[in-house]
PDB file of C-alpha atoms in Angstrom:
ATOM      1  CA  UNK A  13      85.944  78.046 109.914  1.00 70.00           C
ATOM      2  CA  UNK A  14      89.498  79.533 108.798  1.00 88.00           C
ATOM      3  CA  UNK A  15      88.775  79.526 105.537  1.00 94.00           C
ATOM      4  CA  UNK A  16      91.152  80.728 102.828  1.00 96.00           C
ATOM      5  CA  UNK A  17      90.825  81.344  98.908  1.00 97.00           C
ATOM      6  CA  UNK A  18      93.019  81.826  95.957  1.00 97.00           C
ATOM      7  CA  UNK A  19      92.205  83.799  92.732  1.00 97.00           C
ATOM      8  CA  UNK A  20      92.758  82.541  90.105  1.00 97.00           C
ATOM      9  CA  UNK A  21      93.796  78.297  90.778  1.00 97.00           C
ATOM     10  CA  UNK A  22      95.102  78.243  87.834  1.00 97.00           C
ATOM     11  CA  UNK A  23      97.030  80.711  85.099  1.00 97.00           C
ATOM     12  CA  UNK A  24      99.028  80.224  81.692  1.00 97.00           C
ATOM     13  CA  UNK A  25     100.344  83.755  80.928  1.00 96.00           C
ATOM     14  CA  UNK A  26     103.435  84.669  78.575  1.00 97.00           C
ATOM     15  CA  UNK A  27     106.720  85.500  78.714  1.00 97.00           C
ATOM     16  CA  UNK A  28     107.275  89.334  80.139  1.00 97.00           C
ATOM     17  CA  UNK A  29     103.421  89.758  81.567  1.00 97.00           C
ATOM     18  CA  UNK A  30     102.348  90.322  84.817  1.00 97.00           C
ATOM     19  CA  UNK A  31     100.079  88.277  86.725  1.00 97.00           C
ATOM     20  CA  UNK A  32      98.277  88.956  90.261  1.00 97.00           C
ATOM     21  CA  UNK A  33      97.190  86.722  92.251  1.00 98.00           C
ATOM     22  CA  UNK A  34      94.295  86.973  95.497  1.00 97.00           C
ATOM     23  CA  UNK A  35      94.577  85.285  98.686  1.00 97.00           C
ATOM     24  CA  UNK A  36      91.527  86.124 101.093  1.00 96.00           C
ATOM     25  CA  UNK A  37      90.624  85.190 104.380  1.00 94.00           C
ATOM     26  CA  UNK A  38      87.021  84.141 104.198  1.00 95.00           C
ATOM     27  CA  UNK A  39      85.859  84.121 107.619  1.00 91.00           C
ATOM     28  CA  UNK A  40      88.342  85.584 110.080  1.00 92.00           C
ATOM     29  CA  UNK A  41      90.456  88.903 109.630  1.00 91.00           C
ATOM     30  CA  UNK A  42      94.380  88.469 108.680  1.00 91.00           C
ATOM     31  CA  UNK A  43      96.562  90.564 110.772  1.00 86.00           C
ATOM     32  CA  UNK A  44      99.314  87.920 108.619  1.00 91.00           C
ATOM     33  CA  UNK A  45      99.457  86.643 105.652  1.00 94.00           C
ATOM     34  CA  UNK A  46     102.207  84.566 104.360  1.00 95.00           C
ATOM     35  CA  UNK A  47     103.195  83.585 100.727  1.00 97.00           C
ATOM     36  CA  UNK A  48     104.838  80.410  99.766  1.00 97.00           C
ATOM     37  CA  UNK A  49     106.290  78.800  96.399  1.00 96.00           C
ATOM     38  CA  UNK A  50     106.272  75.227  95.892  1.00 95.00           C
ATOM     39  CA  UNK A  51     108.105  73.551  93.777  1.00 90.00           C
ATOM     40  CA  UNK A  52     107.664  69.311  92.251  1.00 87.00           C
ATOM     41  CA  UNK A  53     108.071  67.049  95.471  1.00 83.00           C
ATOM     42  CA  UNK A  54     109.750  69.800  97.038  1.00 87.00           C
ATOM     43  CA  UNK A  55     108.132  71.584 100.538  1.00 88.00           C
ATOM     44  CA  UNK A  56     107.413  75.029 100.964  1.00 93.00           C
ATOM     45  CA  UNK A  57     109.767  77.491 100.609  1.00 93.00           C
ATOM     46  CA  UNK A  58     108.835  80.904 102.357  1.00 94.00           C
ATOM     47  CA  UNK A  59     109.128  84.322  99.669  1.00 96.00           C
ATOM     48  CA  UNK A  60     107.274  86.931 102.360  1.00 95.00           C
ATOM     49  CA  UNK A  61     105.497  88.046 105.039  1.00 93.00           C
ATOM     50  CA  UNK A  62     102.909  90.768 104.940  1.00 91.00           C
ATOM     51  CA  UNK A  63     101.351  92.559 107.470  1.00 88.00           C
ATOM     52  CA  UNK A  64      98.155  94.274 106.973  1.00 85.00           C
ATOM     53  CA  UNK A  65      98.941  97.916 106.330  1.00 83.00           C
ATOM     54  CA  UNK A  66     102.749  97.788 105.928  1.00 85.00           C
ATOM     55  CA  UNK A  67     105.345  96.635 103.592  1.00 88.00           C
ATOM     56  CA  UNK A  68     105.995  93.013 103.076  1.00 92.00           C
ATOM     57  CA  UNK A  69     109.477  91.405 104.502  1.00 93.00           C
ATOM     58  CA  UNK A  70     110.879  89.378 101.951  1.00 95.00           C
ATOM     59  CA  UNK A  71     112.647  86.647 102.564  1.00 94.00           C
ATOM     60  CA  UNK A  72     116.462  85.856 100.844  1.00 93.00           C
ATOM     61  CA  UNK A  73     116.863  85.485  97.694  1.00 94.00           C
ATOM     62  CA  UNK A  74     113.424  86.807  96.777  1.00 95.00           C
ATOM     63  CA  UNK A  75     113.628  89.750  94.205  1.00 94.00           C
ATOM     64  CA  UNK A  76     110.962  91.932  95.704  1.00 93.00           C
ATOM     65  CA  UNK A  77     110.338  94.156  92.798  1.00 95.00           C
ATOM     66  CA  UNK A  78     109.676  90.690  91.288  1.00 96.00           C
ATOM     67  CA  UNK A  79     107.163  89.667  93.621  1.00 97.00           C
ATOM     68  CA  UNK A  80     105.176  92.865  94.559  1.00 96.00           C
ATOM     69  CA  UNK A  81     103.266  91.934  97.666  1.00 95.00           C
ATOM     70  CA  UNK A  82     100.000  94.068  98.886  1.00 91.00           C
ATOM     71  CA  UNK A  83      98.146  93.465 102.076  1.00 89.00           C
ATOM     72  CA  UNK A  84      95.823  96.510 101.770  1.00 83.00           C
ATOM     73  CA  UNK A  85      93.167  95.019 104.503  1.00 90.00           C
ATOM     74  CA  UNK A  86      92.359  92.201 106.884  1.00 91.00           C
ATOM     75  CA  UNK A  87      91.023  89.630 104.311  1.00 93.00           C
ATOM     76  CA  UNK A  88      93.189  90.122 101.447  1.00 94.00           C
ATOM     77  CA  UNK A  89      96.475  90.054  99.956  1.00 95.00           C
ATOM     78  CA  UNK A  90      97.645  90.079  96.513  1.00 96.00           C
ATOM     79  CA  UNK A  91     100.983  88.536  95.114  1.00 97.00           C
ATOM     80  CA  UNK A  92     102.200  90.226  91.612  1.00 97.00           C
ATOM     81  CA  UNK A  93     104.490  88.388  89.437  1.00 97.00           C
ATOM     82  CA  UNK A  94     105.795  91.161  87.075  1.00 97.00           C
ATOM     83  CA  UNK A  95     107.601  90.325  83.894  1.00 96.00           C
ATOM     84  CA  UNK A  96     107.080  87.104  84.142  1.00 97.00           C
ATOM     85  CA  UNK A  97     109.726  84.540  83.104  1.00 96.00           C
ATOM     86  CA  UNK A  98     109.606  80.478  82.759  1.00 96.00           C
ATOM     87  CA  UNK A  99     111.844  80.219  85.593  1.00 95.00           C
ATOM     88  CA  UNK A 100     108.786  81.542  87.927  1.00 96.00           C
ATOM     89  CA  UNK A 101     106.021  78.892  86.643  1.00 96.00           C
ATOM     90  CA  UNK A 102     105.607  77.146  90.226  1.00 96.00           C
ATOM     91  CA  UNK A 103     102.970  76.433  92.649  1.00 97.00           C
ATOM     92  CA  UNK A 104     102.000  79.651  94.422  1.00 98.00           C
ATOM     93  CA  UNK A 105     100.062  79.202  97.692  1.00 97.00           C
ATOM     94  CA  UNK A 106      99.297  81.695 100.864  1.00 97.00           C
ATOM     95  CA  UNK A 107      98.367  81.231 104.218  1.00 96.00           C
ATOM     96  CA  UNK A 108      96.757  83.752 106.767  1.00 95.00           C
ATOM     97  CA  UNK A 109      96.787  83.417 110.784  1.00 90.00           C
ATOM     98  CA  UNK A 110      93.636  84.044 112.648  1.00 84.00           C
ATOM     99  CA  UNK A 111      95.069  85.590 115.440  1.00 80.00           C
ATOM    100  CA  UNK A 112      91.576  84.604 117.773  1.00 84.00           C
ATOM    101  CA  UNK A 113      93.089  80.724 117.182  1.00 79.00           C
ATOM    102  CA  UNK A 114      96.248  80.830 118.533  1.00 78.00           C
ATOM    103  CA  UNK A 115      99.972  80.102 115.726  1.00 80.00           C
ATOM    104  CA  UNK A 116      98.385  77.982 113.424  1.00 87.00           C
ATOM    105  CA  UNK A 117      98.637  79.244 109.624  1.00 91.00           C
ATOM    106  CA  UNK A 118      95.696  78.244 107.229  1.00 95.00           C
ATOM    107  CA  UNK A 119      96.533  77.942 103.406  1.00 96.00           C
ATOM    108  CA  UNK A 120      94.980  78.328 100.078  1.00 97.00           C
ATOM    109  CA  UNK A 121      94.554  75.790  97.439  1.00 97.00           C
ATOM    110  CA  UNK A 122      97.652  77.469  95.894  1.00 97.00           C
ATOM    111  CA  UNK A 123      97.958  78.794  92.438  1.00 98.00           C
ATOM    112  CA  UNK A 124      99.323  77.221  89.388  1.00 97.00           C
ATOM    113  CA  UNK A 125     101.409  79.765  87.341  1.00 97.00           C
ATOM    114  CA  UNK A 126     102.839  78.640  84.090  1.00 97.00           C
ATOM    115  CA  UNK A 127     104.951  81.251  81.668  1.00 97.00           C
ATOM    116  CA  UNK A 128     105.277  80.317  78.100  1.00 96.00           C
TER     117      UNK A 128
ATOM    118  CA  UNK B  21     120.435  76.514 113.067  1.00 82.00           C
ATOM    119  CA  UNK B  22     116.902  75.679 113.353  1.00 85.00           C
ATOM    120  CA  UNK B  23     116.181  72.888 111.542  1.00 91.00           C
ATOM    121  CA  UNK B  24     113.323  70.277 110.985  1.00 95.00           C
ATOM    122  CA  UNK B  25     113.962  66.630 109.601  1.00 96.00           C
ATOM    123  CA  UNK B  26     111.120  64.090 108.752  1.00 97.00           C
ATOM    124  CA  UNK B  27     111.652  60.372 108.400  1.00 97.00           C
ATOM    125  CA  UNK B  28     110.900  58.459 106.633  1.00 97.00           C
ATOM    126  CA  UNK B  29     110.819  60.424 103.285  1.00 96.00           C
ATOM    127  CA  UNK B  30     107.627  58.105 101.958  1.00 97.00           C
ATOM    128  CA  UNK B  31     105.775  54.734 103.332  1.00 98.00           C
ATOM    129  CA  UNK B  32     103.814  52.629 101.732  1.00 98.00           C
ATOM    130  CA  UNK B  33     101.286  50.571 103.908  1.00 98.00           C
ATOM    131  CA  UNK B  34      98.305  48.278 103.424  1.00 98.00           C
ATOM    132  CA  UNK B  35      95.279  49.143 104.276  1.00 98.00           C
ATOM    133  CA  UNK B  36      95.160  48.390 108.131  1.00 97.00           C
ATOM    134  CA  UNK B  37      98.576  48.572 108.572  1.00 98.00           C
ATOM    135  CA  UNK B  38      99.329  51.215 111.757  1.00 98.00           C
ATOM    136  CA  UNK B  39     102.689  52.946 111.629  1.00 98.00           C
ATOM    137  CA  UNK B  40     103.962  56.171 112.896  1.00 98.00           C
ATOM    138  CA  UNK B  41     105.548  59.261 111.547  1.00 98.00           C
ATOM    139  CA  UNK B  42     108.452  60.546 112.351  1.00 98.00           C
ATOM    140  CA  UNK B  43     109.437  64.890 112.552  1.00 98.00           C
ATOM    141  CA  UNK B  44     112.665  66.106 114.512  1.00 98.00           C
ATOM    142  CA  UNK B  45     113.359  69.483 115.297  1.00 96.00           C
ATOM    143  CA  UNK B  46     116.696  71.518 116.746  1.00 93.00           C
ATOM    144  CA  UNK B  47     114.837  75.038 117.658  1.00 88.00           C
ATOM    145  CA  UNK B  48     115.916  77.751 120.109  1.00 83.00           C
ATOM    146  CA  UNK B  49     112.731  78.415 121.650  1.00 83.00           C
ATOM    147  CA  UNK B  50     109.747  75.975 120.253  1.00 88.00           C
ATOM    148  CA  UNK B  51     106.906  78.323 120.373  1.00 89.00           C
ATOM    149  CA  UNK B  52     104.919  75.465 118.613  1.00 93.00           C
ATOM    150  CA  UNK B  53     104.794  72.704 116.500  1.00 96.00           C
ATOM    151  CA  UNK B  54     102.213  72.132 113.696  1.00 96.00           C
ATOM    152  CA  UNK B  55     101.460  69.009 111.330  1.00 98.00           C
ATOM    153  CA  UNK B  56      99.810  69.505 108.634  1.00 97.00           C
ATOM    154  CA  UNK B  57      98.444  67.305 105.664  1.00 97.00           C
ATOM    155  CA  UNK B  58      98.498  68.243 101.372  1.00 97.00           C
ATOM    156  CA  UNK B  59      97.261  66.808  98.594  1.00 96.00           C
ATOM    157  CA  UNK B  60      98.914  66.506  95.448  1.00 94.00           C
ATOM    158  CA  UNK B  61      98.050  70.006  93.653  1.00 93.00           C
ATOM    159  CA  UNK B  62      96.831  71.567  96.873  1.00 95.00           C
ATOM    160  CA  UNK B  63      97.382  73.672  99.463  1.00 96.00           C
ATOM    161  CA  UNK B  64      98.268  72.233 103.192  1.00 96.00           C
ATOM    162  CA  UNK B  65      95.271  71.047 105.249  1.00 96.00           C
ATOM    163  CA  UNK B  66      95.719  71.586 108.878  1.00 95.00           C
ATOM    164  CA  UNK B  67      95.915  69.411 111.271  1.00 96.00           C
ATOM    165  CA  UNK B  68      97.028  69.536 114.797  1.00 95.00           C
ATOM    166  CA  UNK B  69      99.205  72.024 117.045  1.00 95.00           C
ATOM    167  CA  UNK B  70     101.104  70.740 119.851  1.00 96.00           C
ATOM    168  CA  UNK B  71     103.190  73.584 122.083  1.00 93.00           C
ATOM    169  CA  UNK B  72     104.783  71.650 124.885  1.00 92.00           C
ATOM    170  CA  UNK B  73     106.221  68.278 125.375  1.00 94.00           C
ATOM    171  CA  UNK B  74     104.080  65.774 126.407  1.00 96.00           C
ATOM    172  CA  UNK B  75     101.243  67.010 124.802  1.00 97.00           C
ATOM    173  CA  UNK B  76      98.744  65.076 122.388  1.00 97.00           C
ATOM    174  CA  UNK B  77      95.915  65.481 119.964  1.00 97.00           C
ATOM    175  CA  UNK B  78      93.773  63.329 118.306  1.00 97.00           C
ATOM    176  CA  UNK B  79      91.588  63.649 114.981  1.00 94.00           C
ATOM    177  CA  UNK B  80      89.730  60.379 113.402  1.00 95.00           C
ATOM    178  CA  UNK B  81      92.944  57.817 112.805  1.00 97.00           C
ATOM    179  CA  UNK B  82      95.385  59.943 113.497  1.00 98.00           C
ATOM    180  CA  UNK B  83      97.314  61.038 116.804  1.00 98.00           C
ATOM    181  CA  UNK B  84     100.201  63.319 117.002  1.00 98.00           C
ATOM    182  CA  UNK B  85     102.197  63.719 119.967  1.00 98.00           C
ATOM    183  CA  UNK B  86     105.742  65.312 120.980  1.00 97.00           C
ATOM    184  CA  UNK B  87     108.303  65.144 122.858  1.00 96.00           C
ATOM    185  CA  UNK B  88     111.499  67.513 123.744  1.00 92.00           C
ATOM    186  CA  UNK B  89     112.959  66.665 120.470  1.00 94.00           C
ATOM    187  CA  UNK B  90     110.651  65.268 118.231  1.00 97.00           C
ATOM    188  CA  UNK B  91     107.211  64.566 117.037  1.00 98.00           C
ATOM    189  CA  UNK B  92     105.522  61.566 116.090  1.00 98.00           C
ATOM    190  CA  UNK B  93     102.218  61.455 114.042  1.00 98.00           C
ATOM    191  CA  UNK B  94     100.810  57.894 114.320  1.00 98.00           C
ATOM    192  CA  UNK B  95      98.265  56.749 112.179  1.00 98.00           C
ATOM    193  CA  UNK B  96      95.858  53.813 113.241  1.00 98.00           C
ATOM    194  CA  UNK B  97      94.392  51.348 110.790  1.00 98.00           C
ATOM    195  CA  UNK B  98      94.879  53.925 107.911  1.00 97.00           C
ATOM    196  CA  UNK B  99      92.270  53.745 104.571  1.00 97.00           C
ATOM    197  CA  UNK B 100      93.690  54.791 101.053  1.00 97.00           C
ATOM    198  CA  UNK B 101      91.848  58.334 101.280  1.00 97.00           C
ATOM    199  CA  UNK B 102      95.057  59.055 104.058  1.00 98.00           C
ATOM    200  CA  UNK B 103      97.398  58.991 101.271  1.00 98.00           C
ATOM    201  CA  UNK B 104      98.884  61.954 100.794  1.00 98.00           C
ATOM    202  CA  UNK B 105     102.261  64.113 102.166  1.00 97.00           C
ATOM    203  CA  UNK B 106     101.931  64.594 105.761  1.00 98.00           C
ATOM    204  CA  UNK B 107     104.264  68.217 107.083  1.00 97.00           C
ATOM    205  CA  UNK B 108     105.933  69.303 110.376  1.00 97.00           C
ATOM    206  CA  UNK B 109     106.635  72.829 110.633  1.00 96.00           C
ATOM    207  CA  UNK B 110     107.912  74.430 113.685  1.00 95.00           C
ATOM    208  CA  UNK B 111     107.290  78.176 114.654  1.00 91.00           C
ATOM    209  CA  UNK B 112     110.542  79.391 116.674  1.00 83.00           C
ATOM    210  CA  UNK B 113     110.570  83.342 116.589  1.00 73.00           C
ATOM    211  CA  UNK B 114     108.317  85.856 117.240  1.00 70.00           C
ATOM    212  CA  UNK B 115     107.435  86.746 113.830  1.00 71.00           C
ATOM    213  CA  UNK B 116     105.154  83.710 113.260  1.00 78.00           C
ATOM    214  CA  UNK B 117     107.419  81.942 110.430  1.00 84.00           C
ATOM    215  CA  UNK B 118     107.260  78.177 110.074  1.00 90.00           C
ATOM    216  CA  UNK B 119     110.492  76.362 109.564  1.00 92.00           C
ATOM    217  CA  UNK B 120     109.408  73.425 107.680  1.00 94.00           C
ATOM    218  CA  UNK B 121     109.837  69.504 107.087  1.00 95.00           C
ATOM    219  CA  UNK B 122     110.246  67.845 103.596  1.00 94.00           C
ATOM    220  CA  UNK B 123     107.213  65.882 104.292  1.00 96.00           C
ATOM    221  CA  UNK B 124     106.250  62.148 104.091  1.00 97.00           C
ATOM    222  CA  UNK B 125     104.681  60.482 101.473  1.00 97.00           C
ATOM    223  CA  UNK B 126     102.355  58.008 102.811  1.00 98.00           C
ATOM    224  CA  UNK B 127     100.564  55.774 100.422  1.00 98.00           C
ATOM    225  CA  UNK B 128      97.902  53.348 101.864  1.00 98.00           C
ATOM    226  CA  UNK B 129      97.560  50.374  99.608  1.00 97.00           C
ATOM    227  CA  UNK B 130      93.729  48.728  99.671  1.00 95.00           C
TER     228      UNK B 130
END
């Protein structure tokens, strides 16, 4: 149980594109979802919270007309990177929190983003 | 300031070779601690939650426990396939954030 997915693993997109990216909660519902960027040998930093049904808090420092964030029901969330820049190829990865289990957070196999 | 420090910053073992982890925390309010496990290129695996000192849990090799201040995660008699970076976070406010560790890199060596 507490599975989560990522659409797509992997992306190569250019310079000035957008690029959206899935999180779902497989088998439990989401109230929270969480998005992360990881950087080389570096832990995760934080970007935003989303609830399901209202806007995502960003955290500081993150642009959030950058990183549009969409929680539009229980099992999924989207993360858009618009105009994409080489500065933003990281490792993307969410987590979600199955309220039934208690604090825990469960993440995705994260998201490779690379701008040319 | 909430903060969350894990030593050492890697280990290298042999296979066989027990040794523990090491994650520190300075939190107003520990509403739980978690540990979790990742893979190069991959998102964190979970492992254990612990919520009040004294507490412990146990999966396979591994054994985390904690304490007022810190947490330790010891491994017993680890095999190469528990290589990998091992994270503390701690959750301190209501709004379910993590404040996380750098991690450990722990290499098993057959």
């Amino acid at each position: 149980g507490a599975v989560v997915s990522q659409h797509p693993s992997r992306v190569i997109c250019k310079s000035g594109t957008s690029v959206k990216i899935e999180c779902r909660s497989l088998d439990f519902q989401a109230t929270t979802m969480f998005w992360y960027r990881q950087f080389p040998k570096q832990s995760l930093m934080l970007m935003a919270t989303s609830n399901e049904g209202s806007k995502a808090t960003y955290e500081q420092g993150v642009e959030k007309d950058k990183f549009l964030i969409n929680h539009a029901s229980l099992t999924l969330s989207t993360l858009t990177v618009t105009s994409a820049h080489p500065e933003d190829s990281s490792f993307y990865i969410c987590s979600a929190r199955d309220q039934t289990r208690g604090n825990e957070q469960f993440f995705g196999p994260g998201t490779r983003l690379t701008v040319l | 300031e909430d903060q969350v420090t894990q030593s050492p910053e890697a280990l290298r073992l042999q296979e066989g070779e027990s040794s523990s982890l090491n994650c520190s925390y300075t939190v107003s309010g520990l509403r739980g601690l978690f540990w979790y496990r990742q893979d190069p290129g991959k998102g964190p695996e979970f492992l254990f939650t612990l919520y009040s000192a004294g507490e412990e849990k146990e999966k396979e090799r591994l054994k985390a426990t904690l304490t007022k201040k810190e947490s330790f995660l010891h491994i017993t008699a680890p095999k190469p396939e528990d290589s990998a970076t091992y994270l503390c976070a701690v959750q301190a406010g209501s709004n379910y954030q993590l404040i996380w560790g750098a991690g450990t890199k722990l290499i098993i060596k057959p």
